Amino acid sequence: MSLLDQIDQIRSTFMEELYSISSSKDVERMRIHYFGKKGTIASLMRFLRDATPEDRPNLGKIINDTKEELSSHLENTQKRLLIQERQHRFAKEAIDVTLPAEPFRLGIEHPVQKVLQEVVAIFSSFGFSVGLAPDLDTEHYNFTGLNFAEDHPAKDMQDTFYFPKDYLLRTHTSNVQVHLMENQKPPMKIIAPGKCFRNETVSSRSHVFFHQIEGFYIDQNVCFTELLELMRAFWPKLFGTKVKVRFRPSYFPFVEPGLEVDIACTQCQSQGCKLCKYTGWLEVAGAGMIHPNVLDQAKIDSEVYQGYAFGIGVERIAMLLYGIEDIRTFSRNDPRVFEQVALKYSSVL
Ligand code: PHE
């Protein structure tokens, strides 16, 4: 077969192959096969060896031209395939910016925590500073130091969680009073948020675990009307200026006189509803003038100093502010519920 016939044959199989390949790897394979040291084009060199010296330059040129022609086809195909492959890869990696995003959960502040912070912030603006006492405490701080009689029913195992060695879980935040009175000197103006525990049957309205905010002020010449004025000033700050406040006489061993603070039902505006048990009022705090026995036990002279104290129930307030009907919602800790609450009431707190 002559060189030209051979070249025609090579060209046609080359072109056929070139059209059938689909990846840049195939191009590399063809490059070695045709243009490699022992490749198809190299094998044409034998025609040069056998040719006469006159024909040799001409044949050499034909072989070179063929080589250039075929390799430029190969380069073009290589470029096309590389572009295609890149497009394919991009298409696979592409991000569809129109797809709805996965919800991003930032976490949400617990409604009880929000109320605690808000209440503390309001009392801070009234000049109170934050004090704390342990949740796991002793009978002395939770009861005896607060003038509870030895046989007071609250001390019963049914109400209080007792632990070995005289320990108990505090049933109210009033233990803060005793701790701080023993360690500090008046004047004292303290606000103390914290957890409390009572051995109660869990229901939609009561729980074994809840929060209170204790406040007290001890100084010379502290009077009862100051306490009433403080309560009248505080509740509108939390519930809005329209909220009405009323006081009822009540009994707590550690205050005298003692009272209970009610606000007009925020749900029915005192018309009477299920929430306020058709009384039109909601109980939100206990308060009173600190009993002289409490001061004297803590070695604060009750002839010189007086004080008032109050304790606010936190869950009740969070339920009112956020329209939560079941106190167990707070301990179920479902972030979706808290998110909904936050969205619905973002304007409240
Ligand atoms: N500690 C009382 C309670 O648990 C509330 C209270 C606090 C009452 C301070 C009077 C003064 O209910």
mmCIF file of N, CA, C and O in Angstrom, residues 80-168:
data_model
loop_
_atom_site.group_PDB
_atom_site.id
_atom_site.type_symbol
_atom_site.label_atom_id
_atom_site.label_comp_id
_atom_site.label_asym_id
_atom_site.label_seq_id
_atom_site.Cartn_x
_atom_site.Cartn_y
_atom_site.Cartn_z
ATOM 1 N N ARG A 80 -13.276 20.992 23.171
ATOM 2 C CA ARG A 80 -14.734 20.867 23.245
ATOM 3 C C ARG A 80 -15.131 19.964 24.430
ATOM 4 O O ARG A 80 -16.005 20.303 25.222
ATOM 5 N N LEU A 81 -14.411 18.835 24.537
ATOM 6 C CA LEU A 81 -14.766 17.899 25.606
ATOM 7 C C LEU A 81 -14.476 18.469 26.999
ATOM 8 O O LEU A 81 -15.265 18.274 27.926
ATOM 9 N N LEU A 82 -13.364 19.199 27.117
ATOM 10 C CA LEU A 82 -13.043 19.798 28.417
ATOM 11 C C LEU A 82 -14.122 20.787 28.840
ATOM 12 O O LEU A 82 -14.537 20.826 30.007
ATOM 13 N N ILE A 83 -14.559 21.607 27.867
ATOM 14 C CA ILE A 83 -15.625 22.572 28.178
ATOM 15 C C ILE A 83 -16.900 21.834 28.608
ATOM 16 O O ILE A 83 -17.522 22.168 29.615
ATOM 17 N N GLN A 84 -17.230 20.798 27.839
ATOM 18 C CA GLN A 84 -18.427 20.023 28.165
ATOM 19 C C GLN A 84 -18.331 19.425 29.562
ATOM 20 O O GLN A 84 -19.277 19.489 30.351
ATOM 21 N N GLU A 85 -17.162 18.872 29.851
ATOM 22 C CA GLU A 85 -16.999 18.230 31.159
ATOM 23 C C GLU A 85 -17.115 19.242 32.298
ATOM 24 O O GLU A 85 -17.703 18.974 33.340
ATOM 25 N N ARG A 86 -16.531 20.424 32.044
ATOM 26 C CA ARG A 86 -16.605 21.447 33.078
ATOM 27 C C ARG A 86 -18.057 21.895 33.294
ATOM 28 O O ARG A 86 -18.519 22.044 34.427
ATOM 29 N N GLN A 87 -18.772 22.066 32.175
ATOM 30 C CA GLN A 87 -20.175 22.480 32.302
ATOM 31 C C GLN A 87 -20.975 21.440 33.074
ATOM 32 O O GLN A 87 -21.811 21.761 33.917
ATOM 33 N N HIS A 88 -20.658 20.195 32.759
ATOM 34 C CA HIS A 88 -21.359 19.110 33.417
ATOM 35 C C HIS A 88 -21.106 19.139 34.929
ATOM 36 O O HIS A 88 -22.021 19.007 35.747
ATOM 37 N N ARG A 89 -19.821 19.361 35.274
ATOM 38 C CA ARG A 89 -19.458 19.400 36.682
ATOM 39 C C ARG A 89 -20.148 20.586 37.392
ATOM 40 O O ARG A 89 -20.694 20.460 38.470
ATOM 41 N N PHE A 90 -20.121 21.750 36.735
ATOM 42 C CA PHE A 90 -20.781 22.929 37.313
ATOM 43 C C PHE A 90 -22.267 22.677 37.519
ATOM 44 O O PHE A 90 -22.845 23.067 38.527
ATOM 45 N N ALA A 91 -22.872 22.033 36.526
ATOM 46 C CA ALA A 91 -24.311 21.789 36.630
ATOM 47 C C ALA A 91 -24.591 20.921 37.847
ATOM 48 O O ALA A 91 -25.568 21.124 38.579
ATOM 49 N N LYS A 92 -23.692 19.955 38.086
ATOM 50 C CA LYS A 92 -23.895 19.063 39.233
ATOM 51 C C LYS A 92 -23.696 19.792 40.565
ATOM 52 O O LYS A 92 -24.377 19.552 41.539
ATOM 53 N N GLU A 93 -22.711 20.696 40.564
ATOM 54 C CA GLU A 93 -22.394 21.410 41.806
ATOM 55 C C GLU A 93 -23.287 22.624 42.027
ATOM 56 O O GLU A 93 -23.250 23.242 43.075
ATOM 57 N N ALA A 94 -24.061 22.985 41.027
ATOM 58 C CA ALA A 94 -24.786 24.262 41.085
ATOM 59 C C ALA A 94 -25.753 24.320 42.255
ATOM 60 O O ALA A 94 -26.287 23.309 42.683
ATOM 61 N N ILE A 95 -25.950 25.503 42.792
ATOM 62 C CA ILE A 95 -26.896 25.720 43.886
ATOM 63 C C ILE A 95 -28.109 26.425 43.301
ATOM 64 O O ILE A 95 -27.964 27.443 42.616
ATOM 65 N N ASP A 96 -29.269 25.866 43.587
ATOM 66 C CA ASP A 96 -30.478 26.518 43.114
ATOM 67 C C ASP A 96 -30.886 27.567 44.147
ATOM 68 O O ASP A 96 -31.437 27.250 45.192
ATOM 69 N N VAL A 97 -30.587 28.822 43.812
ATOM 70 C CA VAL A 97 -30.847 29.884 44.799
ATOM 71 C C VAL A 97 -32.333 30.155 44.982
ATOM 72 O O VAL A 97 -32.726 30.872 45.896
ATOM 73 N N THR A 98 -33.164 29.552 44.139
ATOM 74 C CA THR A 98 -34.604 29.796 44.298
ATOM 75 C C THR A 98 -35.253 28.773 45.231
ATOM 76 O O THR A 98 -36.398 28.924 45.605
ATOM 77 N N LEU A 99 -34.487 27.740 45.606
ATOM 78 C CA LEU A 99 -35.060 26.739 46.521
ATOM 79 C C LEU A 99 -35.327 27.364 47.887
ATOM 80 O O LEU A 99 -34.534 28.167 48.358
ATOM 81 N N PRO A 100 -36.432 26.989 48.551
ATOM 82 C CA PRO A 100 -36.663 27.532 49.904
ATOM 83 C C PRO A 100 -35.588 27.021 50.855
ATOM 84 O O PRO A 100 -35.198 25.852 50.793
ATOM 85 N N ALA A 101 -35.097 27.886 51.724
ATOM 86 C CA ALA A 101 -33.987 27.516 52.611
ATOM 87 C C ALA A 101 -34.465 26.594 53.725
ATOM 88 O O ALA A 101 -35.630 26.636 54.109
ATOM 89 N N GLU A 102 -33.557 25.777 54.215
ATOM 90 C CA GLU A 102 -33.816 24.975 55.414
ATOM 91 C C GLU A 102 -33.995 25.944 56.574
ATOM 92 O O GLU A 102 -33.208 26.878 56.720
ATOM 93 N N PRO A 103 -35.020 25.744 57.417
ATOM 94 C CA PRO A 103 -35.164 26.685 58.531
ATOM 95 C C PRO A 103 -33.934 26.633 59.429
ATOM 96 O O PRO A 103 -33.428 25.553 59.734
ATOM 97 N N PHE A 104 -33.451 27.791 59.820
ATOM 98 C CA PHE A 104 -32.247 27.872 60.635
ATOM 99 C C PHE A 104 -32.667 28.154 62.069
ATOM 100 O O PHE A 104 -33.212 29.209 62.368
ATOM 101 N N ARG A 105 -32.460 27.185 62.953
ATOM 102 C CA ARG A 105 -32.913 27.358 64.335
ATOM 103 C C ARG A 105 -31.849 28.026 65.184
ATOM 104 O O ARG A 105 -30.812 27.455 65.439
ATOM 105 N N LEU A 106 -32.165 29.220 65.564
ATOM 106 C CA LEU A 106 -31.211 29.997 66.360
ATOM 107 C C LEU A 106 -31.303 29.645 67.836
ATOM 108 O O LEU A 106 -30.434 29.955 68.613
ATOM 109 N N GLY A 107 -32.391 28.979 68.198
ATOM 110 C CA GLY A 107 -32.661 28.791 69.623
ATOM 111 C C GLY A 107 -33.470 29.979 70.099
ATOM 112 O O GLY A 107 -33.494 31.023 69.437
ATOM 113 N N ILE A 108 -34.139 29.789 71.198
ATOM 114 C CA ILE A 108 -35.049 30.850 71.606
ATOM 115 C C ILE A 108 -34.977 31.001 73.113
ATOM 116 O O ILE A 108 -34.780 30.035 73.828
ATOM 117 N N GLU A 109 -35.109 32.210 73.576
ATOM 118 C CA GLU A 109 -35.054 32.444 75.006
ATOM 119 C C GLU A 109 -36.307 31.854 75.671
ATOM 120 O O GLU A 109 -37.404 31.992 75.148
ATOM 121 N N HIS A 110 -36.099 31.213 76.797
ATOM 122 C CA HIS A 110 -37.226 30.617 77.511
ATOM 123 C C HIS A 110 -38.129 31.741 78.040
ATOM 124 O O HIS A 110 -37.632 32.717 78.591
ATOM 125 N N PRO A 111 -39.461 31.588 77.866
ATOM 126 C CA PRO A 111 -40.364 32.667 78.310
ATOM 127 C C PRO A 111 -40.205 32.994 79.799
ATOM 128 O O PRO A 111 -40.307 34.162 80.189
ATOM 129 N N VAL A 112 -39.948 31.964 80.612
ATOM 130 C CA VAL A 112 -39.757 32.217 82.051
ATOM 131 C C VAL A 112 -38.525 33.091 82.266
ATOM 132 O O VAL A 112 -38.527 34.037 83.057
ATOM 133 N N GLN A 113 -37.483 32.784 81.522
ATOM 134 C CA GLN A 113 -36.243 33.548 81.630
ATOM 135 C C GLN A 113 -36.471 35.007 81.231
ATOM 136 O O GLN A 113 -35.944 35.937 81.833
ATOM 137 N N LYS A 114 -37.304 35.174 80.188
ATOM 138 C CA LYS A 114 -37.590 36.538 79.726
ATOM 139 C C LYS A 114 -38.304 37.343 80.807
ATOM 140 O O LYS A 114 -37.988 38.509 81.039
ATOM 141 N N VAL A 115 -39.270 36.693 81.464
ATOM 142 C CA VAL A 115 -40.012 37.389 82.515
ATOM 143 C C VAL A 115 -39.077 37.716 83.684
ATOM 144 O O VAL A 115 -39.090 38.834 84.207
ATOM 145 N N LEU A 116 -38.243 36.738 84.059
ATOM 146 C CA LEU A 116 -37.292 36.979 85.159
ATOM 147 C C LEU A 116 -36.441 38.205 84.855
ATOM 148 O O LEU A 116 -36.278 39.102 85.685
ATOM 149 N N GLN A 117 -35.915 38.236 83.636
ATOM 150 C CA GLN A 117 -35.034 39.351 83.274
ATOM 151 C C GLN A 117 -35.767 40.683 83.273
ATOM 152 O O GLN A 117 -35.249 41.696 83.738
ATOM 153 N N GLU A 118 -36.995 40.642 82.754
ATOM 154 C CA GLU A 118 -37.759 41.882 82.662
ATOM 155 C C GLU A 118 -38.096 42.420 84.062
ATOM 156 O O GLU A 118 -37.928 43.612 84.339
ATOM 157 N N VAL A 119 -38.540 41.501 84.938
ATOM 158 C CA VAL A 119 -38.908 41.922 86.290
ATOM 159 C C VAL A 119 -37.675 42.478 87.020
ATOM 160 O O VAL A 119 -37.732 43.535 87.660
ATOM 161 N N VAL A 120 -36.558 41.757 86.887
ATOM 162 C CA VAL A 120 -35.336 42.218 87.548
ATOM 163 C C VAL A 120 -34.924 43.590 86.988
ATOM 164 O O VAL A 120 -34.514 44.483 87.743
ATOM 165 N N ALA A 121 -35.085 43.766 85.682
ATOM 166 C CA ALA A 121 -34.709 45.052 85.071
ATOM 167 C C ALA A 121 -35.565 46.189 85.639
ATOM 168 O O ALA A 121 -35.051 47.279 85.935
ATOM 169 N N ILE A 122 -36.858 45.914 85.816
ATOM 170 C CA ILE A 122 -37.737 46.977 86.337
ATOM 171 C C ILE A 122 -37.331 47.342 87.776
ATOM 172 O O ILE A 122 -37.178 48.513 88.111
ATOM 173 N N PHE A 123 -37.114 46.300 88.605
ATOM 174 C CA PHE A 123 -36.725 46.601 89.992
ATOM 175 C C PHE A 123 -35.334 47.227 90.074
ATOM 176 O O PHE A 123 -35.067 48.038 90.953
ATOM 177 N N SER A 124 -34.463 46.858 89.156
ATOM 178 C CA SER A 124 -33.152 47.521 89.128
ATOM 179 C C SER A 124 -33.343 49.012 88.888
ATOM 180 O O SER A 124 -32.651 49.847 89.484
ATOM 181 N N SER A 125 -34.296 49.334 88.019
ATOM 182 C CA SER A 125 -34.525 50.759 87.740
ATOM 183 C C SER A 125 -35.107 51.470 88.968
ATOM 184 O O SER A 125 -35.053 52.683 89.076
ATOM 185 N N PHE A 126 -35.682 50.678 89.920
ATOM 186 C CA PHE A 126 -36.179 51.262 91.174
ATOM 187 C C PHE A 126 -35.088 51.284 92.250
ATOM 188 O O PHE A 126 -35.365 51.560 93.414
ATOM 189 N N GLY A 127 -33.876 50.880 91.909
ATOM 190 C CA GLY A 127 -32.772 50.946 92.866
ATOM 191 C C GLY A 127 -32.477 49.646 93.601
ATOM 192 O O GLY A 127 -31.722 49.638 94.572
ATOM 193 N N PHE A 128 -33.076 48.535 93.170
ATOM 194 C CA PHE A 128 -32.790 47.244 93.819
ATOM 195 C C PHE A 128 -31.555 46.617 93.171
ATOM 196 O O PHE A 128 -31.304 46.798 91.982
ATOM 197 N N SER A 129 -30.786 45.850 93.989
ATOM 198 C CA SER A 129 -29.693 45.100 93.367
ATOM 199 C C SER A 129 -29.925 43.604 93.557
ATOM 200 O O SER A 129 -30.622 43.182 94.482
ATOM 201 N N VAL A 130 -29.347 42.801 92.672
ATOM 202 C CA VAL A 130 -29.671 41.376 92.628
ATOM 203 C C VAL A 130 -28.930 40.602 93.711
ATOM 204 O O VAL A 130 -27.747 40.798 93.938
ATOM 205 N N GLY A 131 -29.676 39.734 94.413
ATOM 206 C CA GLY A 131 -29.078 38.847 95.411
ATOM 207 C C GLY A 131 -29.504 37.420 95.135
ATOM 208 O O GLY A 131 -30.533 37.200 94.493
ATOM 209 N N LEU A 132 -28.713 36.456 95.602
ATOM 210 C CA LEU A 132 -29.054 35.058 95.343
ATOM 211 C C LEU A 132 -28.827 34.211 96.589
ATOM 212 O O LEU A 132 -28.058 34.591 97.475
ATOM 213 N N ALA A 133 -29.521 33.060 96.623
ATOM 214 C CA ALA A 133 -29.306 32.088 97.701
ATOM 215 C C ALA A 133 -29.476 30.705 97.097
ATOM 216 O O ALA A 133 -30.047 30.576 96.012
ATOM 217 N N PRO A 134 -28.998 29.657 97.801
ATOM 218 C CA PRO A 134 -29.036 28.318 97.187
ATOM 219 C C PRO A 134 -30.455 27.748 97.029
ATOM 220 O O PRO A 134 -31.336 28.079 97.836
ATOM 221 N N ASP A 135 -30.626 26.889 96.024
ATOM 222 C CA ASP A 135 -31.894 26.155 95.848
ATOM 223 C C ASP A 135 -31.960 25.028 96.869
ATOM 224 O O ASP A 135 -33.007 24.716 97.407
ATOM 225 N N LEU A 136 -30.802 24.392 97.093
ATOM 226 C CA LEU A 136 -30.731 23.319 98.094
ATOM 227 C C LEU A 136 -30.282 23.983 99.388
ATOM 228 O O LEU A 136 -29.153 24.480 99.483
ATOM 229 N N ASP A 137 -31.206 24.020 100.361
ATOM 230 C CA ASP A 137 -30.931 24.826 101.549
ATOM 231 C C ASP A 137 -31.292 24.040 102.805
ATOM 232 O O ASP A 137 -31.535 22.835 102.712
ATOM 233 N N THR A 138 -31.333 24.719 103.930
ATOM 234 C CA THR A 138 -31.682 24.005 105.171
ATOM 235 C C THR A 138 -32.964 24.577 105.759
ATOM 236 O O THR A 138 -33.428 25.651 105.368
ATOM 237 N N GLU A 139 -33.482 23.840 106.696
ATOM 238 C CA GLU A 139 -34.713 24.223 107.375
ATOM 239 C C GLU A 139 -34.589 25.619 107.998
ATOM 240 O O GLU A 139 -35.530 26.398 107.990
ATOM 241 N N HIS A 140 -33.409 25.916 108.502
ATOM 242 C CA HIS A 140 -33.206 27.215 109.133
ATOM 243 C C HIS A 140 -33.504 28.358 108.158
ATOM 244 O O HIS A 140 -34.242 29.290 108.493
ATOM 245 N N TYR A 141 -32.946 28.302 106.964
ATOM 246 C CA TYR A 141 -33.115 29.416 106.020
ATOM 247 C C TYR A 141 -34.483 29.437 105.360
ATOM 248 O O TYR A 141 -35.025 30.482 105.032
ATOM 249 N N ASN A 142 -35.039 28.247 105.158
ATOM 250 C CA ASN A 142 -36.320 28.185 104.457
ATOM 251 C C ASN A 142 -37.509 28.409 105.399
ATOM 252 O O ASN A 142 -38.540 28.921 104.979
ATOM 253 N N PHE A 143 -37.356 28.008 106.675
ATOM 254 C CA PHE A 143 -38.496 28.071 107.604
ATOM 255 C C PHE A 143 -38.195 28.810 108.922
ATOM 256 O O PHE A 143 -38.767 29.852 109.182
ATOM 257 N N THR A 144 -37.274 28.239 109.712
ATOM 258 C CA THR A 144 -37.111 28.734 111.081
ATOM 259 C C THR A 144 -36.718 30.205 111.110
ATOM 260 O O THR A 144 -37.301 30.998 111.849
ATOM 261 N N GLY A 145 -35.758 30.571 110.276
ATOM 262 C CA GLY A 145 -35.313 31.960 110.221
ATOM 263 C C GLY A 145 -36.405 32.895 109.730
ATOM 264 O O GLY A 145 -36.304 34.115 109.842
ATOM 265 N N LEU A 146 -37.454 32.321 109.170
ATOM 266 C CA LEU A 146 -38.557 33.128 108.648
ATOM 267 C C LEU A 146 -39.788 33.060 109.559
ATOM 268 O O LEU A 146 -40.910 33.323 109.130
ATOM 269 N N ASN A 147 -39.531 32.672 110.825
ATOM 270 C CA ASN A 147 -40.591 32.731 111.836
ATOM 271 C C ASN A 147 -41.699 31.697 111.642
ATOM 272 O O ASN A 147 -42.834 31.921 112.054
ATOM 273 N N PHE A 148 -41.366 30.609 110.939
ATOM 274 C CA PHE A 148 -42.359 29.531 110.821
ATOM 275 C C PHE A 148 -42.409 28.788 112.153
ATOM 276 O O PHE A 148 -41.364 28.455 112.719
ATOM 277 N N ALA A 149 -43.621 28.518 112.655
ATOM 278 C CA ALA A 149 -43.756 27.739 113.891
ATOM 279 C C ALA A 149 -43.311 26.303 113.617
ATOM 280 O O ALA A 149 -43.353 25.841 112.471
ATOM 281 N N GLU A 150 -42.912 25.649 114.692
ATOM 282 C CA GLU A 150 -42.376 24.285 114.577
ATOM 283 C C GLU A 150 -43.342 23.353 113.840
ATOM 284 O O GLU A 150 -42.931 22.484 113.078
ATOM 285 N N ASP A 151 -44.657 23.581 114.068
ATOM 286 C CA ASP A 151 -45.641 22.652 113.496
ATOM 287 C C ASP A 151 -46.364 23.239 112.274
ATOM 288 O O ASP A 151 -47.469 22.849 111.943
ATOM 289 N N HIS A 152 -45.721 24.206 111.624
ATOM 290 C CA HIS A 152 -46.382 24.814 110.455
ATOM 291 C C HIS A 152 -46.600 23.770 109.353
ATOM 292 O O HIS A 152 -45.683 23.003 109.034
ATOM 293 N N PRO A 153 -47.803 23.758 108.783
ATOM 294 C CA PRO A 153 -48.114 22.710 107.793
ATOM 295 C C PRO A 153 -47.202 22.726 106.557
ATOM 296 O O PRO A 153 -46.990 21.686 105.935
ATOM 297 N N ALA A 154 -46.649 23.895 106.204
ATOM 298 C CA ALA A 154 -45.791 23.965 105.026
ATOM 299 C C ALA A 154 -44.539 23.103 105.198
ATOM 300 O O ALA A 154 -43.932 22.666 104.229
ATOM 301 N N LYS A 155 -44.192 22.848 106.467
ATOM 302 C CA LYS A 155 -42.977 22.065 106.725
ATOM 303 C C LYS A 155 -43.221 20.571 106.544
ATOM 304 O O LYS A 155 -42.292 19.767 106.593
ATOM 305 N N ASP A 156 -44.481 20.244 106.320
ATOM 306 C CA ASP A 156 -44.853 18.844 106.159
ATOM 307 C C ASP A 156 -44.128 18.218 104.964
ATOM 308 O O ASP A 156 -43.894 18.868 103.959
ATOM 309 N N MET A 157 -43.816 16.932 105.107
ATOM 310 C CA MET A 157 -43.184 16.184 104.009
ATOM 311 C C MET A 157 -44.006 16.270 102.725
ATOM 312 O O MET A 157 -43.489 16.146 101.631
ATOM 313 N N GLN A 158 -45.332 16.463 102.900
ATOM 314 C CA GLN A 158 -46.176 16.502 101.717
ATOM 315 C C GLN A 158 -45.948 17.755 100.869
ATOM 316 O O GLN A 158 -46.262 17.775 99.701
ATOM 317 N N ASP A 159 -45.431 18.790 101.486
ATOM 318 C CA ASP A 159 -45.213 20.032 100.738
ATOM 319 C C ASP A 159 -43.755 20.251 100.372
ATOM 320 O O ASP A 159 -43.457 20.939 99.406
ATOM 321 N N THR A 160 -42.870 19.717 101.186
ATOM 322 C CA THR A 160 -41.452 20.043 101.045
ATOM 323 C C THR A 160 -40.646 18.798 100.681
ATOM 324 O O THR A 160 -40.878 17.729 101.221
ATOM 325 N N PHE A 161 -39.711 18.974 99.761
ATOM 326 C CA PHE A 161 -38.803 17.878 99.425
ATOM 327 C C PHE A 161 -37.628 17.912 100.398
ATOM 328 O O PHE A 161 -36.821 18.841 100.369
ATOM 329 N N TYR A 162 -37.567 16.898 101.261
ATOM 330 C CA TYR A 162 -36.469 16.832 102.228
ATOM 331 C C TYR A 162 -35.365 15.896 101.750
ATOM 332 O O TYR A 162 -35.623 14.935 101.035
ATOM 333 N N PHE A 163 -34.145 16.207 102.168
ATOM 334 C CA PHE A 163 -32.990 15.368 101.841
ATOM 335 C C PHE A 163 -32.253 15.039 103.133
ATOM 336 O O PHE A 163 -32.474 15.698 104.152
ATOM 337 N N PRO A 164 -31.358 14.060 103.114
ATOM 338 C CA PRO A 164 -30.626 13.740 104.332
ATOM 339 C C PRO A 164 -29.856 14.946 104.859
ATOM 340 O O PRO A 164 -29.605 15.903 104.114
ATOM 341 N N LYS A 165 -29.487 14.865 106.120
ATOM 342 C CA LYS A 165 -28.666 15.884 106.787
ATOM 343 C C LYS A 165 -29.329 17.252 106.787
ATOM 344 O O LYS A 165 -28.678 18.260 106.465
ATOM 345 N N ASP A 166 -30.606 17.310 107.046
ATOM 346 C CA ASP A 166 -31.296 18.578 107.244
ATOM 347 C C ASP A 166 -31.439 19.426 105.966
ATOM 348 O O ASP A 166 -31.818 20.585 106.008
ATOM 349 N N TYR A 167 -31.099 18.836 104.825
ATOM 350 C CA TYR A 167 -31.249 19.624 103.597
ATOM 351 C C TYR A 167 -32.669 19.518 103.049
ATOM 352 O O TYR A 167 -33.364 18.528 103.253
ATOM 353 N N LEU A 168 -33.067 20.567 102.322
ATOM 354 C CA LEU A 168 -34.365 20.556 101.638
ATOM 355 C C LEU A 168 -34.252 21.421 100.383
ATOM 356 O O LEU A 168 -33.301 22.202 100.247
#
